[in-house]
């Protein structure tokens, strides 16, 4: 364990008067940026020192509407200007569902940016990839499509690198009209396997719910997914294999390996906005930018139902780029139900003595204790020895009056416990490996 987010109980052993709640991003008070598209990838480019947005837009070519990938840049991530050239990728016939990944893992600088998109090649609908040294000039790999099933694939095709598995993966669908979530993997962004189904609606969901797509992002020790939930008209008969009417919002999901995904509270993490505003028809969160003290989430918010393509009268665009803000680590937190609450984590074997926590307690208090595997407080590390934490900090060190940090416990088997009063606990950072005991197999 390096970073533990309180998305579930896997690293917890016991509670007392503590509840888990899930965070909700807050809208940033900036004017929406209208654009004729539905998806975008927003990244902070450390080499250029600015934000860049690659967005899908339809243009007319030869009397037909085709999708192209355009680029805009911004010094602050709020005010955007089209790049020159604006259109950076048009595919062979189109570039639908295109998403971009900035890849710091690839040693080849000519492949620093990677993209995935849907295109038509020699009469076949395929999922293709492209690489670029600068995000502007792209080399399309038509010889190694990542998706070859009939009909192609229709969603936001977000690539990423999975350092735990040592492969690249692209969020997709099992097939073009099969609205569930699949992953396609590759060891080198060239050779691709078959789509693997990783998430689908289940009996606890509302009738006829469909998963439209799921951009995924690496967040320290876990993956965060922004699951697009299509709330369909239950009476609508499928035309051509898919339902069209309905709104789309976002549910928070997560994974520890990139393939096995877990859902949270099944409530909208990002829901549709008020009527008459961008996002009231549907909202498609597509980019998660982690900064020093916050997380930015960029979405396309539409004015119309999924089944409609034209903007309402008086509006230039169906969709606009929206920005939300979330506290760093703010996906989930623990807080007392009333009065004092206490939570005990699983037994771990520390590799480092420094422990920091992300907490908010402007009028409350956080106390920490380290105990042995049987729950007995280790002398000098009890609650009464802890220096209380108050305020609102993202990385506050845990310290004890006589012991300082936990350096004296490196290599031992210990438990970390918290007492909370009017406090929210968002995350624990500690270089420690989980320890599950040394019981013989026959006793398990």
CSV table of C-alpha atoms in Angstrom, one decimal:
chain,number,residue,atom,x,y,z
A,1,UNK,CA,0.0,0.0,0.0
A,2,UNK,CA,1.3,3.4,-1.0
A,3,UNK,CA,-1.9,5.3,-1.3
A,4,UNK,CA,-5.2,4.0,0.2
A,5,UNK,CA,-8.4,5.7,-0.9
A,6,UNK,CA,-11.5,4.8,1.0
A,7,UNK,CA,-13.4,3.6,-2.0
A,8,UNK,CA,-14.1,0.2,-0.3
A,9,UNK,CA,-13.2,-1.8,2.8
A,10,UNK,CA,-10.4,-3.9,1.4
A,11,UNK,CA,-7.8,-2.4,3.6
A,12,UNK,CA,-10.1,-1.9,6.6
A,13,UNK,CA,-10.8,-4.3,9.5
A,14,UNK,CA,-13.4,-2.6,11.7
A,15,UNK,CA,-15.7,0.4,12.1
A,16,UNK,CA,-17.4,2.1,14.9
A,17,UNK,CA,-19.8,4.9,14.2
A,18,UNK,CA,-18.1,5.8,10.9
A,19,UNK,CA,-19.8,6.0,7.5
A,20,UNK,CA,-18.4,6.2,3.9
A,21,UNK,CA,-19.5,8.9,1.6
A,22,UNK,CA,-18.6,9.6,-2.0
A,23,UNK,CA,-17.5,13.0,-3.3
A,24,UNK,CA,-19.3,15.0,-5.9
A,25,UNK,CA,-17.3,17.4,-8.2
A,26,UNK,CA,-18.3,21.1,-8.1
A,27,UNK,CA,-18.7,23.1,-11.3
A,28,UNK,CA,-16.1,25.7,-11.9
A,29,UNK,CA,-17.6,29.2,-12.5
A,30,UNK,CA,-16.3,29.7,-16.1
A,31,UNK,CA,-18.3,30.2,-19.3
A,32,UNK,CA,-18.8,26.9,-21.2
A,33,UNK,CA,-16.8,26.7,-24.4
A,34,UNK,CA,-19.2,25.7,-27.2
A,35,UNK,CA,-17.8,23.3,-29.8
A,36,UNK,CA,-19.3,21.2,-32.6
A,37,UNK,CA,-18.4,17.9,-31.1
A,38,UNK,CA,-19.1,15.3,-28.4
A,39,UNK,CA,-15.8,14.2,-27.0
A,40,UNK,CA,-12.5,15.8,-26.0
A,41,UNK,CA,-9.2,14.9,-24.3
A,42,UNK,CA,-7.8,17.6,-22.1
A,43,UNK,CA,-4.2,17.2,-20.8
A,44,UNK,CA,-1.6,19.4,-19.2
A,45,UNK,CA,1.5,19.3,-21.4
A,46,UNK,CA,4.5,19.7,-19.1
A,47,UNK,CA,6.8,20.3,-22.1
A,48,UNK,CA,4.8,23.2,-23.4
A,49,UNK,CA,3.6,24.5,-20.1
A,50,UNK,CA,0.0,24.8,-21.1
A,51,UNK,CA,-3.3,22.8,-21.3
A,52,UNK,CA,-4.2,21.2,-24.6
A,53,UNK,CA,-7.6,19.9,-25.7
A,54,UNK,CA,-8.0,17.4,-28.6
A,55,UNK,CA,-11.7,17.4,-29.5
A,56,UNK,CA,-13.9,15.6,-32.0
A,57,UNK,CA,-15.7,17.8,-34.5
A,58,UNK,CA,-17.8,17.1,-37.6
A,59,UNK,CA,-16.9,18.8,-40.9
A,60,UNK,CA,-18.3,18.5,-44.4
A,61,UNK,CA,-16.1,16.7,-46.9
A,62,UNK,CA,-17.2,15.7,-50.3
A,63,UNK,CA,-20.8,16.4,-49.4
A,64,UNK,CA,-20.6,14.2,-46.3
A,65,UNK,CA,-20.2,14.8,-42.6
A,66,UNK,CA,-17.0,13.3,-41.3
A,67,UNK,CA,-15.3,13.4,-37.9
A,68,UNK,CA,-11.9,15.0,-37.4
A,69,UNK,CA,-9.7,15.6,-34.4
A,70,UNK,CA,-9.0,19.2,-33.6
A,71,UNK,CA,-6.6,20.9,-31.2
A,72,UNK,CA,-7.0,23.9,-28.9
A,73,UNK,CA,-4.6,25.3,-26.3
A,74,UNK,CA,-5.0,27.3,-23.1
A,75,UNK,CA,-2.7,28.8,-20.5
A,76,UNK,CA,-5.1,28.1,-17.6
A,77,UNK,CA,-7.4,25.3,-18.9
A,78,UNK,CA,-10.4,27.6,-19.0
A,79,UNK,CA,-9.8,30.1,-21.9
A,80,UNK,CA,-9.1,28.3,-25.2
A,81,UNK,CA,-7.8,29.2,-28.6
A,82,UNK,CA,-7.7,27.0,-31.7
A,83,UNK,CA,-4.2,25.7,-32.5
A,84,UNK,CA,-2.7,26.2,-35.9
A,85,UNK,CA,-3.5,24.0,-37.6
A,86,UNK,CA,-6.8,23.3,-35.8
A,87,UNK,CA,-7.5,19.9,-37.5
A,88,UNK,CA,-4.6,17.6,-36.6
A,89,UNK,CA,-6.1,14.1,-37.5
A,90,UNK,CA,-8.7,13.2,-40.0
A,91,UNK,CA,-8.1,9.5,-40.5
A,92,UNK,CA,-8.5,7.9,-43.9
A,93,UNK,CA,-12.2,8.7,-44.1
A,94,UNK,CA,-13.1,9.8,-40.6
A,95,UNK,CA,-11.7,9.9,-37.0
A,96,UNK,CA,-14.7,9.1,-34.8
A,97,UNK,CA,-14.4,8.7,-31.0
A,98,UNK,CA,-10.8,9.8,-31.0
A,99,UNK,CA,-9.0,10.1,-27.7
A,100,UNK,CA,-5.4,11.0,-26.9
A,101,UNK,CA,-2.9,9.8,-24.3
A,102,UNK,CA,0.4,11.5,-23.3
A,103,UNK,CA,2.8,8.6,-22.8
A,104,UNK,CA,5.8,9.2,-20.5
A,105,UNK,CA,6.6,5.5,-20.4
A,106,UNK,CA,7.6,5.0,-24.1
A,107,UNK,CA,11.3,5.7,-24.6
A,108,UNK,CA,10.7,6.6,-28.2
A,109,UNK,CA,9.9,10.4,-28.4
A,110,UNK,CA,8.2,9.9,-31.8
A,111,UNK,CA,5.5,8.0,-29.9
A,112,UNK,CA,5.1,10.4,-27.0
A,113,UNK,CA,1.4,11.0,-27.9
A,114,UNK,CA,-0.9,8.1,-28.7
A,115,UNK,CA,-4.4,8.1,-30.0
A,116,UNK,CA,-7.2,5.7,-30.8
A,117,UNK,CA,-10.1,6.2,-33.1
A,118,UNK,CA,-12.6,4.5,-35.3
A,119,UNK,CA,-12.2,4.7,-39.1
A,120,UNK,CA,-13.2,2.9,-42.3
A,121,UNK,CA,-10.5,1.3,-44.3
A,122,UNK,CA,-11.1,-0.6,-47.6
A,123,UNK,CA,-14.8,-1.0,-46.8
A,124,UNK,CA,-14.1,-2.2,-43.2
A,125,UNK,CA,-14.9,-0.4,-40.0
A,126,UNK,CA,-11.8,-0.7,-37.8
A,127,UNK,CA,-10.4,0.7,-34.6
A,128,UNK,CA,-7.0,2.3,-35.4
A,129,UNK,CA,-4.2,3.8,-33.4
A,130,UNK,CA,-1.8,6.6,-34.2
A,131,UNK,CA,1.4,8.0,-32.6
A,132,UNK,CA,2.8,11.5,-32.6
A,133,UNK,CA,5.9,13.3,-31.3
A,134,UNK,CA,4.0,16.6,-30.7
A,135,UNK,CA,0.2,15.9,-30.7
A,136,UNK,CA,0.0,17.6,-34.1
A,137,UNK,CA,1.7,15.4,-36.7
A,138,UNK,CA,0.3,11.8,-36.5
A,139,UNK,CA,1.4,8.5,-38.0
A,140,UNK,CA,-1.6,6.2,-38.4
A,141,UNK,CA,-1.0,2.5,-38.0
A,142,UNK,CA,-3.4,0.9,-40.4
A,143,UNK,CA,-1.6,-2.5,-40.4
A,144,UNK,CA,-2.4,-3.3,-36.7
A,145,UNK,CA,-6.0,-2.3,-35.9
A,146,UNK,CA,-7.0,-2.8,-32.3
A,147,UNK,CA,-10.6,-3.5,-33.1
A,148,UNK,CA,-11.7,-5.7,-36.1
A,149,UNK,CA,-15.1,-7.0,-35.2
A,150,UNK,CA,-17.9,-6.3,-37.7
A,151,UNK,CA,-19.3,-2.8,-37.6
A,152,UNK,CA,-16.3,-1.3,-35.8
A,153,UNK,CA,-16.6,0.4,-32.4
A,154,UNK,CA,-18.6,3.5,-31.3
A,155,UNK,CA,-17.6,5.3,-28.1
A,156,UNK,CA,-14.8,7.4,-26.7
A,157,UNK,CA,-11.7,5.3,-27.2
A,158,UNK,CA,-9.5,6.2,-24.3
A,159,UNK,CA,-6.0,4.7,-24.3
A,160,UNK,CA,-3.7,4.4,-21.3
A,161,UNK,CA,-0.7,2.5,-20.0
A,162,UNK,CA,-1.2,0.0,-17.2
A,163,UNK,CA,2.1,-0.1,-15.2
A,164,UNK,CA,0.8,-3.0,-13.0
A,165,UNK,CA,0.2,-5.3,-16.0
A,166,UNK,CA,2.9,-3.8,-18.2
A,167,UNK,CA,0.5,-3.2,-21.2
A,168,UNK,CA,-1.5,-0.6,-23.0
A,169,UNK,CA,-5.2,-0.8,-22.9
A,170,UNK,CA,-8.1,1.0,-24.7
A,171,UNK,CA,-11.6,1.4,-23.3
A,172,UNK,CA,-14.0,0.2,-25.9
A,173,UNK,CA,-17.1,-2.0,-26.3
A,174,UNK,CA,-17.5,-5.7,-27.1
A,175,UNK,CA,-19.0,-4.6,-30.4
A,176,UNK,CA,-20.3,-1.4,-32.0
A,177,UNK,CA,-23.8,-1.6,-30.7
A,178,UNK,CA,-23.1,-3.7,-27.6
A,179,UNK,CA,-23.3,-1.0,-24.9
A,180,UNK,CA,-21.2,-2.6,-22.2
A,181,UNK,CA,-17.6,-1.8,-21.3
A,182,UNK,CA,-14.7,-3.8,-22.8
A,183,UNK,CA,-10.9,-3.4,-22.7
A,184,UNK,CA,-8.5,-4.2,-25.5
A,185,UNK,CA,-4.8,-4.7,-24.5
A,186,UNK,CA,-1.4,-4.7,-26.1
A,187,UNK,CA,2.2,-5.1,-24.9
A,188,UNK,CA,3.5,-2.5,-27.3
A,189,UNK,CA,0.6,-0.5,-28.8
A,190,UNK,CA,1.0,-2.5,-31.9
A,191,UNK,CA,-0.2,-6.1,-31.3
A,192,UNK,CA,-3.7,-6.2,-29.9
A,193,UNK,CA,-5.8,-8.9,-28.3
A,194,UNK,CA,-9.6,-9.4,-28.5
A,195,UNK,CA,-11.9,-7.1,-26.5
A,196,UNK,CA,-12.5,-8.4,-23.0
A,197,UNK,CA,-15.8,-7.6,-21.3
A,198,UNK,CA,-15.1,-5.9,-18.0
A,199,UNK,CA,-18.4,-4.2,-16.9
A,200,UNK,CA,-22.1,-4.5,-17.7
A,201,UNK,CA,-25.4,-3.5,-16.1
A,202,UNK,CA,-26.7,-5.9,-13.5
A,203,UNK,CA,-30.0,-6.7,-11.7
A,204,UNK,CA,-29.6,-3.9,-9.2
A,205,UNK,CA,-29.7,-1.3,-12.1
A,206,UNK,CA,-32.8,0.4,-13.5
A,207,UNK,CA,-34.4,-1.5,-16.4
A,208,UNK,CA,-32.7,-1.1,-19.8
A,209,UNK,CA,-29.7,0.9,-18.5
A,210,UNK,CA,-26.8,0.8,-20.9
A,211,UNK,CA,-23.1,1.7,-20.5
A,212,UNK,CA,-22.2,4.0,-23.3
A,213,UNK,CA,-18.5,4.2,-22.6
A,214,UNK,CA,-15.9,4.5,-19.8
A,215,UNK,CA,-12.8,6.6,-20.0
A,216,UNK,CA,-10.3,5.2,-17.5
A,217,UNK,CA,-7.3,6.9,-15.7
A,218,UNK,CA,-4.5,5.8,-13.5
A,219,UNK,CA,-4.6,7.5,-10.1
A,220,UNK,CA,-1.6,6.5,-8.1
A,221,UNK,CA,-2.3,2.9,-6.8
A,222,UNK,CA,-5.7,2.6,-8.5
A,223,UNK,CA,-7.6,3.2,-11.7
A,224,UNK,CA,-10.6,5.6,-11.8
A,225,UNK,CA,-13.3,5.1,-14.4
A,226,UNK,CA,-15.9,7.6,-15.5
A,227,UNK,CA,-18.8,5.3,-16.4
A,228,UNK,CA,-21.3,6.8,-18.9
A,229,UNK,CA,-24.8,5.6,-18.0
A,230,UNK,CA,-27.4,5.8,-20.8
A,231,UNK,CA,-30.9,6.0,-19.3
A,232,UNK,CA,-33.0,4.7,-22.1
A,233,UNK,CA,-36.6,4.9,-23.0
A,234,UNK,CA,-37.9,1.5,-21.9
A,235,UNK,CA,-40.7,1.6,-24.5
A,236,UNK,CA,-38.4,2.4,-27.4
A,237,UNK,CA,-37.9,-0.5,-29.7
A,238,UNK,CA,-34.3,-0.8,-30.8
A,239,UNK,CA,-33.6,0.5,-34.2
A,240,UNK,CA,-30.6,-1.0,-35.9
A,241,UNK,CA,-29.6,-2.7,-32.7
A,242,UNK,CA,-29.5,0.3,-30.4
A,243,UNK,CA,-31.8,2.7,-28.4
A,244,UNK,CA,-31.3,6.4,-29.2
A,245,UNK,CA,-33.5,8.4,-26.8
A,246,UNK,CA,-32.5,9.2,-23.2
A,247,UNK,CA,-30.0,11.1,-21.1
A,248,UNK,CA,-26.4,10.1,-20.3
A,249,UNK,CA,-24.7,10.9,-16.9
A,250,UNK,CA,-21.6,9.6,-15.1
A,251,UNK,CA,-21.1,7.0,-12.3
A,252,UNK,CA,-17.8,6.6,-10.5
A,253,UNK,CA,-16.1,3.2,-10.8
A,254,UNK,CA,-12.6,2.0,-9.9
A,255,UNK,CA,-10.1,-0.9,-10.3
A,256,UNK,CA,-6.9,-2.1,-8.8
A,257,UNK,CA,-5.6,-3.8,-11.9
A,258,UNK,CA,-7.3,-2.1,-14.8
A,259,UNK,CA,-9.4,-5.1,-15.8
A,260,UNK,CA,-11.6,-6.0,-12.7
A,261,UNK,CA,-13.8,-3.0,-12.1
A,262,UNK,CA,-16.0,-2.1,-9.1
A,263,UNK,CA,-18.9,0.3,-8.9
A,264,UNK,CA,-19.5,2.7,-6.0
A,265,UNK,CA,-22.8,4.0,-4.8
A,266,UNK,CA,-24.5,3.9,-8.2
A,267,UNK,CA,-25.5,7.5,-7.9
A,268,UNK,CA,-24.5,10.1,-10.5
A,269,UNK,CA,-20.9,11.2,-9.8
A,270,UNK,CA,-21.5,13.9,-12.4
A,271,UNK,CA,-25.2,14.3,-13.2
A,272,UNK,CA,-27.1,16.3,-15.8
A,273,UNK,CA,-27.3,20.1,-15.2
A,274,UNK,CA,-30.3,22.4,-14.8
A,275,UNK,CA,-32.7,22.7,-17.8
A,276,UNK,CA,-31.6,25.2,-20.3
A,277,UNK,CA,-27.9,24.9,-19.6
A,278,UNK,CA,-25.1,22.9,-21.3
A,279,UNK,CA,-25.3,19.4,-19.8
A,280,UNK,CA,-29.0,19.3,-19.3
A,281,UNK,CA,-29.4,16.8,-22.2
A,282,UNK,CA,-26.4,14.6,-21.4
A,283,UNK,CA,-23.0,14.9,-19.8
A,284,UNK,CA,-19.9,13.0,-21.0
A,285,UNK,CA,-17.0,13.4,-18.6
A,286,UNK,CA,-13.9,12.5,-20.6
A,287,UNK,CA,-10.8,14.0,-19.0
A,288,UNK,CA,-9.3,13.8,-15.5
A,289,UNK,CA,-6.4,16.2,-14.8
A,290,UNK,CA,-4.6,15.7,-11.5
A,291,UNK,CA,-3.0,18.9,-10.1
A,292,UNK,CA,-1.1,19.6,-6.9
A,293,UNK,CA,-4.2,20.5,-4.8
A,294,UNK,CA,-7.2,19.5,-6.9
A,295,UNK,CA,-8.6,17.3,-9.7
A,296,UNK,CA,-10.1,18.9,-12.7
A,297,UNK,CA,-12.8,17.0,-14.6
A,298,UNK,CA,-13.6,18.1,-18.2
A,299,UNK,CA,-16.9,17.0,-19.8
A,300,UNK,CA,-18.9,17.6,-22.9
A,301,UNK,CA,-22.3,18.8,-21.8
A,302,UNK,CA,-25.1,18.8,-24.4
A,303,UNK,CA,-28.3,20.7,-24.6
A,304,UNK,CA,-30.3,17.9,-26.1
A,305,UNK,CA,-31.3,14.3,-25.6
A,306,UNK,CA,-28.9,11.7,-27.0
A,307,UNK,CA,-31.3,11.0,-29.9
A,308,UNK,CA,-31.0,14.6,-31.2
A,309,UNK,CA,-28.1,16.1,-33.2
A,310,UNK,CA,-29.1,19.7,-33.9
A,311,UNK,CA,-28.8,22.5,-31.4
A,312,UNK,CA,-31.9,24.3,-30.1
A,313,UNK,CA,-32.9,27.5,-31.9
A,314,UNK,CA,-30.5,30.3,-31.0
A,315,UNK,CA,-27.6,28.1,-30.0
A,316,UNK,CA,-24.5,27.6,-32.2
A,317,UNK,CA,-23.5,24.2,-30.8
A,318,UNK,CA,-25.1,21.1,-29.4
A,319,UNK,CA,-22.3,20.7,-26.8
A,320,UNK,CA,-19.9,22.7,-24.8
A,321,UNK,CA,-16.8,22.0,-22.7
A,322,UNK,CA,-17.6,22.0,-19.0
A,323,UNK,CA,-15.1,22.0,-16.1
A,324,UNK,CA,-15.7,20.6,-12.6
A,325,UNK,CA,-13.3,20.6,-9.6
A,326,UNK,CA,-12.8,17.8,-7.0
A,327,UNK,CA,-10.7,17.8,-3.9
A,328,UNK,CA,-7.4,15.9,-4.3
A,329,UNK,CA,-8.3,12.3,-3.3
A,330,UNK,CA,-11.9,13.4,-3.0
A,331,UNK,CA,-13.5,10.4,-4.6
A,332,UNK,CA,-14.6,9.0,-1.2
A,333,UNK,CA,-14.1,9.7,2.5
A,334,UNK,CA,-14.9,8.4,5.9
A,335,UNK,CA,-16.6,10.6,8.6
A,336,UNK,CA,-18.3,9.9,12.0
A,337,UNK,CA,-21.9,9.2,12.1
A,338,UNK,CA,-22.2,11.3,15.3
A,339,UNK,CA,-19.7,12.3,17.9
A,340,UNK,CA,-16.5,10.2,17.8
A,341,UNK,CA,-16.0,7.5,15.2
A,342,UNK,CA,-13.2,5.0,15.0
A,343,UNK,CA,-11.8,2.9,12.1
A,344,UNK,CA,-9.1,0.2,12.1
A,345,UNK,CA,-7.1,-0.7,9.0
A,346,UNK,CA,-5.7,-4.1,8.1
A,347,UNK,CA,-2.4,-5.3,9.3
A,348,UNK,CA,0.6,-4.1,7.3
A,349,UNK,CA,4.4,-4.4,7.3
A,350,UNK,CA,5.8,-0.8,6.8
A,351,UNK,CA,8.7,-0.1,4.5
A,352,UNK,CA,8.9,3.6,5.6
A,353,UNK,CA,8.2,5.5,8.7
A,354,UNK,CA,6.4,8.5,7.2
A,355,UNK,CA,2.6,8.4,7.2
A,356,UNK,CA,0.5,11.3,5.8
A,357,UNK,CA,-3.2,11.7,5.6
A,358,UNK,CA,-5.6,13.8,3.6
A,359,UNK,CA,-8.2,15.2,6.0
A,360,UNK,CA,-10.6,18.0,6.7
A,361,UNK,CA,-11.5,18.9,10.3
A,362,UNK,CA,-11.7,22.7,10.6
A,363,UNK,CA,-13.7,22.4,13.9
A,364,UNK,CA,-12.9,18.8,14.7
A,365,UNK,CA,-10.0,16.5,15.4
A,366,UNK,CA,-8.2,13.4,14.0
A,367,UNK,CA,-6.2,11.1,16.3
A,368,UNK,CA,-4.1,8.1,15.1
A,369,UNK,CA,-2.8,5.0,16.9
A,370,UNK,CA,-0.6,2.1,15.8
A,371,UNK,CA,-1.3,-1.3,17.4
A,372,UNK,CA,0.0,-4.8,17.1
A,373,UNK,CA,-1.8,-7.5,15.0
A,374,UNK,CA,-4.0,-8.3,18.0
A,375,UNK,CA,-5.1,-4.7,18.4
A,376,UNK,CA,-2.9,-3.9,21.4
A,377,UNK,CA,-1.6,-0.3,21.3
A,378,UNK,CA,2.2,-0.2,20.8
A,379,UNK,CA,3.8,1.9,23.6
A,380,UNK,CA,4.3,5.5,22.5
A,381,UNK,CA,2.0,5.1,19.5
A,382,UNK,CA,-1.4,5.2,21.3
A,383,UNK,CA,-4.2,7.7,20.8
A,384,UNK,CA,-3.1,9.5,23.9
A,385,UNK,CA,0.4,9.9,22.5
A,386,UNK,CA,-0.7,11.2,19.1
A,387,UNK,CA,-0.3,14.9,18.3
A,388,UNK,CA,-3.9,15.8,17.3
A,389,UNK,CA,-4.6,17.0,13.8
A,390,UNK,CA,-7.0,19.9,13.1
A,391,UNK,CA,-7.7,22.0,10.0
A,392,UNK,CA,-7.8,21.1,6.4
A,393,UNK,CA,-4.6,19.5,4.9
A,394,UNK,CA,-3.9,17.3,1.8
A,395,UNK,CA,-0.7,15.6,3.2
A,396,UNK,CA,-0.5,16.0,6.9
A,397,UNK,CA,2.2,13.9,8.6
A,398,UNK,CA,1.1,11.7,11.6
A,399,UNK,CA,3.3,12.2,14.6
A,400,UNK,CA,3.5,11.0,18.2
A,401,UNK,CA,4.8,13.0,21.1
A,402,UNK,CA,7.8,10.8,22.0
A,403,UNK,CA,8.2,8.6,19.0
A,404,UNK,CA,8.0,11.2,16.2
A,405,UNK,CA,7.0,9.2,13.1
A,406,UNK,CA,6.7,5.4,12.6
A,407,UNK,CA,10.3,4.7,11.7
A,408,UNK,CA,10.8,2.4,14.7
A,409,UNK,CA,8.1,0.1,13.3
A,410,UNK,CA,9.6,-0.6,9.9
A,411,UNK,CA,9.4,-4.3,9.1
A,412,UNK,CA,7.0,-5.1,11.9
A,413,UNK,CA,3.4,-6.2,11.7
A,414,UNK,CA,1.2,-3.4,12.8
A,415,UNK,CA,-2.3,-1.8,12.4
A,416,UNK,CA,-3.2,1.8,11.9
A,417,UNK,CA,-6.3,3.1,13.7
A,418,UNK,CA,-8.1,6.5,13.6
A,419,UNK,CA,-10.5,8.3,15.8
A,420,UNK,CA,-12.4,11.1,14.1
A,421,UNK,CA,-14.5,13.9,15.5
A,422,UNK,CA,-16.2,16.3,13.0
A,423,UNK,CA,-13.6,15.2,10.5
A,424,UNK,CA,-13.4,13.7,7.0
A,425,UNK,CA,-10.6,11.2,6.2
A,426,UNK,CA,-9.9,11.0,2.4
A,427,UNK,CA,-6.7,9.1,2.0
A,428,UNK,CA,-3.7,7.5,3.8
A,429,UNK,CA,-0.2,7.4,2.2
A,430,UNK,CA,2.2,5.0,3.7
A,431,UNK,CA,4.9,2.7,2.1
A,432,UNK,CA,3.6,-0.5,3.6
A,433,UNK,CA,2.6,-3.9,2.2
A,434,UNK,CA,-0.5,-5.7,3.4
A,435,UNK,CA,0.1,-8.7,5.7
A,436,UNK,CA,-2.5,-11.5,5.8
A,437,UNK,CA,-0.9,-13.7,8.4
A,438,UNK,CA,1.3,-16.8,8.4
A,439,UNK,CA,-1.4,-19.4,8.9
A,440,UNK,CA,-1.0,-22.9,7.3
A,441,UNK,CA,-3.1,-23.4,4.2
A,442,UNK,CA,-5.3,-26.0,5.9
A,443,UNK,CA,-6.4,-23.4,8.5
A,444,UNK,CA,-7.6,-20.9,5.9
